[in-house]
Amino acid sequence: MPFSIIPFMLLLIPILEIGVFIAVGGQIGVFYTLGMIFLTAIFGSILLRWQGFQVLNKLQAVSAAGKVPGKELVHGAMILVAGVLLLTPGFVTDSLGFLLFVPGIRNVIWNFIASKIKFASFGGGLGGGMNRGDYSSGPNRSDDVVDLNPDEFSDIPNPDTPWNKQTKDTNTDIQKKRIDKE
């Protein structure tokens, strides 16, 4: 759906809602109409919670299996939109919200979205990224890596190095620390 249709829909949906309110209110009465709106909001929040937890459990299971949870994320987003539509007063938005709670309709929407989008997965955690292997498989060293023991390395800078642009007082303090450490 192109983005240029969104302003048109923002104008059309309230007009449809007002027309349906008038028609339903004329048939069953104002109080029954308002009661139906409140009941659909309550029922929608119950459905949102129930199906939201189901999708969350599926999302965690797919993620734990190391797969990309694209379908579950899209289903979760559609359930969220359905909940918002059901909490919005009106029969048109309630109808759209209830349709999005039907898994078959969400699958049709998912198939359409999946045909338009390419999903990718990136490594994460200890095993992912640009390393040479799994960290748990043991040392992974090359020839240019030098291991130092604690007595071969000092975190106190050498005052005699040409890279040290500290004042003479600071160099004296560093030498005192070095003497105290030894």
Coordinates of N, CA and C in Angstrom, one line a residue:
M1 N 0.9 -1.2 0.0 CA 0.0 0.0 0.0 C 0.9 1.2 0.0
P2 N 0.7 2.1 -1.0 CA 1.6 3.3 -1.0 C 1.2 4.2 0.1
F3 N 2.2 5.0 0.5 CA 2.1 5.9 1.6 C 1.1 7.1 1.3
S4 N 0.9 7.3 0.0 CA 0.0 8.5 -0.4 C -1.4 8.2 -0.1
I5 N -1.8 6.9 0.2 CA -3.2 6.6 0.5 C -3.5 6.8 2.0
I6 N -2.5 7.0 2.8 CA -2.7 7.1 4.3 C -3.5 8.3 4.6
P7 N -3.3 9.5 4.0 CA -4.1 10.7 4.4 C -5.6 10.4 3.9
F8 N -5.8 9.8 2.8 CA -7.1 9.5 2.4 C -7.8 8.5 3.3
M9 N -7.1 7.5 3.8 CA -7.7 6.6 4.8 C -8.0 7.3 6.1
L10 N -7.1 8.2 6.5 CA -7.4 8.9 7.8 C -8.6 9.8 7.7
L11 N -9.0 10.2 6.5 CA -10.3 10.9 6.3 C -11.5 10.0 6.1
L12 N -11.3 8.9 5.4 CA -12.3 8.0 5.1 C -12.8 7.2 6.3
I13 N -11.9 6.7 7.1 CA -12.3 5.8 8.2 C -13.2 6.5 9.2
P14 N -12.9 7.7 9.6 CA -13.8 8.4 10.6 C -15.2 8.7 9.9
I15 N -15.3 9.0 8.6 CA -16.5 9.2 8.0 C -17.3 7.9 8.0
L16 N -16.7 6.8 7.7 CA -17.4 5.5 7.7 C -17.8 5.1 9.1
E17 N -17.0 5.4 10.1 CA -17.4 5.1 11.5 C -18.6 5.9 11.9
I18 N -18.7 7.2 11.6 CA -19.8 8.0 11.9 C -21.1 7.5 11.2
G19 N -20.9 7.1 10.0 CA -22.1 6.6 9.2 C -22.6 5.3 9.9
V20 N -21.7 4.4 10.2 CA -22.1 3.1 10.8 C -22.7 3.3 12.2
F21 N -22.1 4.3 13.0 CA -22.7 4.6 14.3 C -24.1 5.1 14.2
I22 N -24.4 5.9 13.2 CA -25.7 6.4 13.0 C -26.7 5.3 12.6
A23 N -26.2 4.4 11.7 CA -27.1 3.3 11.2 C -27.4 2.3 12.3
V24 N -26.3 1.9 13.0 CA -26.5 0.9 14.1 C -27.3 1.6 15.3
G25 N -27.0 2.8 15.6 CA -27.7 3.5 16.7 C -29.2 3.6 16.4
G26 N -29.5 3.9 15.1 CA -30.9 4.0 14.7 C -31.6 2.7 14.7
Q27 N -30.9 1.6 14.6 CA -31.6 0.2 14.6 C -31.7 -0.3 16.0
I28 N -30.7 -0.2 16.8 CA -30.7 -0.9 18.2 C -30.8 0.1 19.3
G29 N -30.5 1.4 19.1 CA -30.6 2.4 20.1 C -29.1 2.8 20.5
V30 N -29.1 4.0 21.1 CA -27.8 4.6 21.5 C -27.1 3.8 22.6
F31 N -27.8 3.4 23.6 CA -27.2 2.7 24.7 C -26.7 1.3 24.4
Y32 N -27.4 0.6 23.5 CA -26.9 -0.7 23.1 C -25.7 -0.6 22.2
T33 N -25.7 0.5 21.4 CA -24.6 0.8 20.5 C -23.3 1.1 21.3
L34 N -23.4 1.9 22.3 CA -22.3 2.2 23.2 C -21.9 1.0 24.0
G35 N -22.8 0.2 24.4 CA -22.5 -1.1 25.1 C -21.7 -2.0 24.2
M36 N -22.1 -2.1 22.9 CA -21.3 -3.0 22.0 C -19.9 -2.5 21.8
I37 N -19.7 -1.1 21.8 CA -18.4 -0.6 21.6 C -17.5 -0.9 22.8
F38 N -18.1 -0.8 24.0 CA -17.3 -1.1 25.3 C -17.0 -2.6 25.3
L39 N -18.0 -3.5 24.9 CA -17.8 -4.9 24.9 C -16.7 -5.3 23.9
T40 N -16.7 -4.7 22.8 CA -15.6 -5.1 21.8 C -14.3 -4.7 22.3
A41 N -14.2 -3.5 23.0 CA -12.9 -3.1 23.6 C -12.4 -4.1 24.6
I42 N -13.3 -4.5 25.5 CA -12.9 -5.5 26.5 C -12.5 -6.8 25.9
F43 N -13.4 -7.3 25.0 CA -13.1 -8.6 24.3 C -11.7 -8.5 23.5
G44 N -11.5 -7.3 22.9 CA -10.3 -7.1 22.2 C -9.0 -7.1 23.0
S45 N -9.1 -6.6 24.2 CA -8.0 -6.6 25.1 C -7.7 -8.0 25.7
I46 N -8.8 -8.8 25.9 CA -8.6 -10.2 26.3 C -7.9 -11.0 25.1
L47 N -8.4 -10.8 23.9 CA -7.8 -11.5 22.8 C -6.4 -11.1 22.6
L48 N -6.1 -9.8 22.7 CA -4.7 -9.3 22.6 C -3.8 -9.9 23.5
R49 N -4.2 -10.0 24.8 CA -3.3 -10.7 25.8 C -3.1 -12.1 25.5
W50 N -4.2 -12.9 25.2 CA -4.1 -14.3 24.9 C -3.2 -14.6 23.7
Q51 N -3.6 -14.0 22.6 CA -2.8 -14.3 21.3 C -1.4 -13.6 21.4
G52 N -1.3 -12.5 22.1 CA 0.1 -11.9 22.3 C 1.0 -12.9 23.0
F53 N 0.6 -13.5 24.0 CA 1.4 -14.5 24.7 C 1.7 -15.7 23.9
Q54 N 0.8 -16.1 23.1 CA 1.1 -17.3 22.2 C 2.2 -16.9 21.2
V55 N 2.0 -15.7 20.6 CA 3.1 -15.3 19.6 C 4.4 -15.1 20.3
L56 N 4.4 -14.6 21.5 CA 5.6 -14.4 22.2 C 6.3 -15.7 22.5
N57 N 5.6 -16.7 22.9 CA 6.2 -18.0 23.1 C 6.7 -18.6 21.8
K58 N 6.0 -18.5 20.7 CA 6.5 -18.9 19.4 C 7.8 -18.2 19.0
L59 N 7.8 -16.9 19.3 CA 9.0 -16.1 18.9 C 10.2 -16.5 19.7
Q60 N 10.0 -16.8 21.0 CA 11.1 -17.3 21.8 C 11.6 -18.7 21.4
A61 N 10.7 -19.6 21.0 CA 11.0 -20.9 20.6 C 11.8 -20.9 19.3
V62 N 11.4 -20.0 18.3 CA 12.1 -19.9 17.0 C 13.5 -19.3 17.2
S63 N 13.5 -18.3 18.1 CA 14.8 -17.6 18.4 C 15.8 -18.6 19.0
A64 N 15.3 -19.4 20.0 CA 16.1 -20.4 20.7 C 16.6 -21.5 19.7
A65 N 15.9 -21.7 18.7 CA 16.3 -22.7 17.7 C 17.3 -22.1 16.7
G66 N 17.6 -20.9 16.8 CA 18.6 -20.2 16.0 C 18.1 -19.8 14.6
K67 N 16.8 -19.7 14.5 CA 16.2 -19.3 13.2 C 15.8 -17.8 13.3
V68 N 15.5 -17.3 12.1 CA 15.1 -15.9 12.0 C 13.6 -15.9 12.3
P69 N 13.1 -15.1 13.3 CA 11.7 -15.1 13.7 C 10.9 -14.1 12.9
G70 N 11.1 -14.0 11.6 CA 10.4 -13.0 10.8 C 8.9 -13.2 10.9
K71 N 8.4 -14.4 10.7 CA 7.0 -14.6 10.6 C 6.3 -14.3 12.0
E72 N 7.0 -14.7 13.1 CA 6.5 -14.4 14.4 C 6.5 -12.9 14.7
L73 N 7.5 -12.2 14.3 CA 7.5 -10.7 14.5 C 6.4 -10.1 13.7
V74 N 6.1 -10.5 12.5 CA 5.1 -9.9 11.7 C 3.7 -10.2 12.3
H75 N 3.5 -11.5 12.8 CA 2.3 -11.8 13.4 C 2.1 -11.0 14.7
G76 N 3.1 -10.8 15.5 CA 3.1 -10.0 16.7 C 2.7 -8.6 16.4
A77 N 3.2 -8.0 15.3 CA 2.9 -6.7 14.9 C 1.4 -6.6 14.5
M78 N 1.0 -7.6 13.8 CA -0.5 -7.6 13.3 C -1.4 -7.7 14.5
I79 N -1.0 -8.5 15.5 CA -1.8 -8.7 16.7 C -1.9 -7.3 17.5
L80 N -0.7 -6.7 17.5 CA -0.7 -5.3 18.2 C -1.6 -4.3 17.5
V81 N -1.6 -4.3 16.1 CA -2.4 -3.5 15.4 C -3.9 -3.8 15.6
A82 N -4.2 -5.2 15.6 CA -5.6 -5.6 15.9 C -6.0 -5.1 17.3
G83 N -5.2 -5.2 18.3 CA -5.6 -4.7 19.6 C -5.9 -3.2 19.6
V84 N -5.0 -2.4 18.9 CA -5.3 -1.0 18.8 C -6.6 -0.7 18.1
L85 N -6.8 -1.4 17.0 CA -8.1 -1.2 16.3 C -9.3 -1.6 17.1
L86 N -9.2 -2.6 17.9 CA -10.3 -3.0 18.8 C -10.5 -2.0 19.9
L87 N -9.5 -1.4 20.4 CA -9.6 -0.4 21.4 C -10.1 1.0 20.9
T88 N -10.0 1.2 19.6 CA -10.5 2.4 19.0 C -12.0 2.3 18.8
P89 N -12.8 3.2 19.3 CA -14.2 3.1 19.2 C -14.7 3.2 17.8
G90 N -15.5 2.2 17.4 CA -16.1 2.1 16.1 C -16.2 0.7 15.6
F91 N -17.2 0.5 14.7 CA -17.5 -0.8 14.2 C -16.6 -1.2 13.1
V92 N -16.2 -0.2 12.2 CA -15.3 -0.5 11.1 C -13.9 -1.0 11.6
T93 N -13.4 -0.2 12.6 CA -12.1 -0.6 13.1 C -12.1 -1.8 13.9
D94 N -13.3 -2.1 14.6 CA -13.4 -3.3 15.3 C -13.5 -4.5 14.3
S95 N -14.1 -4.4 13.2 CA -14.2 -5.4 12.2 C -12.8 -5.7 11.7
L96 N -12.0 -4.7 11.4 CA -10.7 -4.9 10.9 C -9.8 -5.6 12.0
G97 N -10.0 -5.1 13.2 CA -9.2 -5.7 14.3 C -9.5 -7.2 14.5
F98 N -10.8 -7.6 14.5 CA -11.2 -9.0 14.6 C -10.6 -9.8 13.5
L99 N -10.6 -9.2 12.3 CA -10.0 -10.0 11.1 C -8.6 -10.2 11.4
L100 N -7.8 -9.3 11.9 CA -6.4 -9.5 12.2 C -6.1 -10.5 13.3
F101 N -7.1 -10.8 14.1 CA -6.9 -11.8 15.1 C -7.1 -13.2 14.6
V102 N -7.6 -13.4 13.4 CA -7.7 -14.7 12.7 C -6.4 -15.1 12.2
P103 N -5.8 -16.3 12.6 CA -4.5 -16.7 12.2 C -4.4 -16.9 10.7
G104 N -5.5 -17.4 10.0 CA -5.5 -17.6 8.6 C -5.3 -16.3 7.8
I105 N -6.0 -15.3 8.3 CA -5.9 -14.0 7.6 C -4.5 -13.4 7.8
R106 N -3.9 -13.6 9.0 CA -2.6 -13.1 9.3 C -1.6 -13.9 8.4
N107 N -1.8 -15.2 8.2 CA -0.9 -16.0 7.3 C -1.0 -15.4 5.8
V108 N -2.2 -15.1 5.4 CA -2.3 -14.5 4.0 C -1.5 -13.2 3.9
I109 N -1.6 -12.4 4.9 CA -0.9 -11.1 5.0 C 0.6 -11.4 5.1
W110 N 1.0 -12.4 5.9 CA 2.4 -12.7 6.0 C 3.0 -13.2 4.7
N111 N 2.2 -14.0 4.0 CA 2.7 -14.5 2.7 C 2.9 -13.4 1.7
F112 N 2.0 -12.4 1.7 CA 2.2 -11.2 0.9 C 3.5 -10.4 1.3
I113 N 3.6 -10.2 2.6 CA 4.8 -9.4 3.0 C 6.1 -10.2 2.8
A114 N 6.1 -11.5 3.0 CA 7.3 -12.3 2.8 C 7.7 -12.3 1.4
S115 N 6.8 -12.2 0.5 CA 7.1 -12.2 -1.0 C 7.8 -10.9 -1.3
K116 N 7.6 -9.9 -0.5 CA 8.2 -8.5 -0.9 C 9.4 -8.2 -0.1
I117 N 9.7 -9.0 1.0 CA 10.9 -8.6 1.9 C 11.8 -9.8 1.9
K118 N 13.1 -9.5 2.0 CA 14.1 -10.5 2.2 C 14.6 -10.4 3.6
F119 N 14.6 -11.4 4.4 CA 15.1 -11.4 5.8 C 16.5 -12.0 5.8
A120 N 17.3 -11.4 6.7 CA 18.7 -11.8 6.9 C 18.9 -12.0 8.4
S121 N 19.9 -12.8 8.7 CA 20.3 -13.0 10.1 C 21.8 -12.7 10.3
F122 N 22.1 -12.1 11.4 CA 23.4 -11.7 11.7 C 23.8 -12.5 13.0
G123 N 25.1 -12.9 13.1 CA 25.6 -13.6 14.2 C 25.6 -12.7 15.5
G124 N 25.5 -13.3 16.6 CA 25.5 -12.6 17.8 C 26.1 -13.5 18.9
G125 N 26.3 -12.9 20.1 CA 26.8 -13.7 21.2 C 28.3 -14.0 21.0
L126 N 28.7 -15.0 21.7 CA 30.1 -15.4 21.6 C 30.5 -16.1 20.3
G127 N 29.6 -16.8 19.6 CA 29.9 -17.5 18.4 C 29.8 -16.7 17.2
G128 N 29.1 -15.5 17.2 CA 28.9 -14.8 16.0 C 29.9 -13.7 15.7
G129 N 29.8 -13.0 14.7 CA 30.7 -11.9 14.4 C 31.7 -12.3 13.4
M130 N 32.9 -11.6 13.4 CA 33.9 -11.8 12.5 C 35.1 -12.5 13.1
N131 N 34.9 -13.5 13.9 CA 36.0 -14.2 14.5 C 36.3 -15.4 13.7
R132 N 37.3 -16.2 14.1 CA 37.7 -17.3 13.3 C 37.1 -18.6 13.7
G133 N 36.2 -18.5 14.7 CA 35.6 -19.8 15.1 C 34.9 -19.5 16.4
D134 N 34.5 -20.6 17.0 CA 33.8 -20.6 18.3 C 34.8 -20.4 19.4
Y135 N 34.5 -19.5 20.4 CA 35.4 -19.2 21.5 C 35.5 -20.4 22.4
S136 N 34.5 -21.3 22.4 CA 34.5 -22.4 23.3 C 35.4 -23.5 22.8
S137 N 35.9 -23.4 21.6 CA 36.7 -24.5 21.0 C 38.1 -24.5 21.4
G138 N 38.5 -23.6 22.2 CA 39.9 -23.6 22.7 C 40.6 -22.3 22.1
P139 N 41.9 -22.3 22.4 CA 42.7 -21.1 21.9 C 42.7 -20.9 20.4
N140 N 42.5 -19.7 20.0 CA 42.5 -19.5 18.5 C 43.5 -18.4 18.3
R141 N 44.7 -18.8 18.1 CA 45.8 -17.8 18.0 C 46.5 -17.9 16.7
S142 N 47.1 -16.8 16.3 CA 47.9 -16.8 15.1 C 49.3 -16.4 15.5
D143 N 50.2 -16.4 14.5 CA 51.6 -16.2 14.8 C 51.9 -14.8 15.4
D144 N 51.1 -13.8 15.1 CA 51.4 -12.5 15.5 C 50.8 -12.1 16.9
V145 N 50.3 -13.1 17.6 CA 49.8 -12.9 19.0 C 50.9 -13.3 19.9
V146 N 51.2 -12.4 20.9 CA 52.2 -12.6 21.9 C 51.5 -12.7 23.3
D147 N 51.7 -13.8 24.0 CA 51.1 -13.9 25.3 C 52.2 -13.4 26.3
L148 N 51.8 -12.6 27.2 CA 52.7 -12.1 28.3 C 52.2 -12.5 29.6
N149 N 53.2 -12.8 30.5 CA 52.9 -13.1 31.9 C 52.7 -11.8 32.6
P150 N 52.2 -11.8 33.8 CA 52.0 -10.6 34.6 C 53.4 -9.9 34.9
D151 N 54.4 -10.7 35.1 CA 55.7 -10.1 35.4 C 56.4 -9.5 34.1
E152 N 55.9 -9.9 32.9 CA 56.4 -9.3 31.7 C 55.7 -8.1 31.2
F153 N 54.6 -7.7 31.9 CA 53.8 -6.6 31.5 C 53.6 -5.7 32.7
S154 N 53.6 -4.4 32.4 CA 53.3 -3.4 33.5 C 52.3 -2.4 32.9
D155 N 51.3 -2.0 33.7 CA 50.4 -1.0 33.2 C 50.9 0.4 33.6
I156 N 52.0 0.5 34.2 CA 52.6 1.8 34.6 C 53.5 2.2 33.4
P157 N 53.3 3.4 32.9 CA 54.1 3.8 31.7 C 55.6 4.0 32.0
N158 N 56.4 3.8 31.1 CA 57.8 4.0 31.2 C 58.1 5.5 31.1
P159 N 58.8 6.1 32.1 CA 59.0 7.5 31.9 C 60.1 7.9 30.9
D160 N 60.9 6.9 30.5 CA 62.0 7.2 29.6 C 61.6 7.1 28.1
T161 N 60.4 6.7 27.9 CA 60.0 6.5 26.5 C 59.8 7.8 25.8
P162 N 60.1 7.9 24.5 CA 60.0 9.2 23.8 C 58.5 9.5 23.6
W163 N 57.6 8.5 23.7 CA 56.2 8.8 23.5 C 55.5 9.4 24.7
N164 N 56.2 9.5 25.8 CA 55.7 10.0 27.0 C 55.9 11.5 27.1
K165 N 54.9 12.3 27.0 CA 55.1 13.8 27.0 C 54.6 14.3 28.4
Q166 N 54.9 13.6 29.4 CA 54.5 14.1 30.8 C 55.5 15.0 31.4
T167 N 55.1 15.7 32.3 CA 56.1 16.6 33.0 C 57.0 15.8 33.9
K168 N 58.1 16.5 34.3 CA 59.1 15.8 35.1 C 58.5 15.3 36.5
D169 N 57.6 16.1 37.1 CA 57.0 15.8 38.3 C 56.1 14.5 38.2
T170 N 55.4 14.4 37.1 CA 54.6 13.2 36.9 C 55.5 12.0 36.7
N171 N 56.6 12.1 36.0 CA 57.5 11.0 35.8 C 58.1 10.6 37.1
T172 N 58.4 11.5 38.0 CA 58.9 11.1 39.3 C 57.8 10.3 40.1
D173 N 56.6 10.7 40.0 CA 55.5 9.9 40.6 C 55.4 8.5 40.1
I174 N 55.6 8.4 38.8 CA 55.5 7.1 38.1 C 56.7 6.2 38.6
Q175 N 57.9 6.8 38.7 CA 59.0 6.0 39.2 C 58.8 5.6 40.6
K176 N 58.1 6.4 41.5 CA 57.9 6.0 42.9 C 56.9 4.9 42.9
K177 N 55.9 4.9 42.0 CA 54.9 3.8 42.0 C 55.6 2.5 41.5
R178 N 56.5 2.6 40.6 CA 57.2 1.5 40.1 C 58.1 0.9 41.2
I179 N 58.8 1.7 42.0 CA 59.6 1.2 43.1 C 58.7 0.6 44.1
D180 N 57.6 1.2 44.5 CA 56.7 0.6 45.5 C 56.1 -0.7 45.0
K181 N 55.9 -0.9 43.7 CA 55.4 -2.1 43.2 C 56.4 -3.2 43.3
E182 N 57.6 -2.9 43.1 CA 58.7 -4.0 43.1 C 58.9 -4.3 44.5

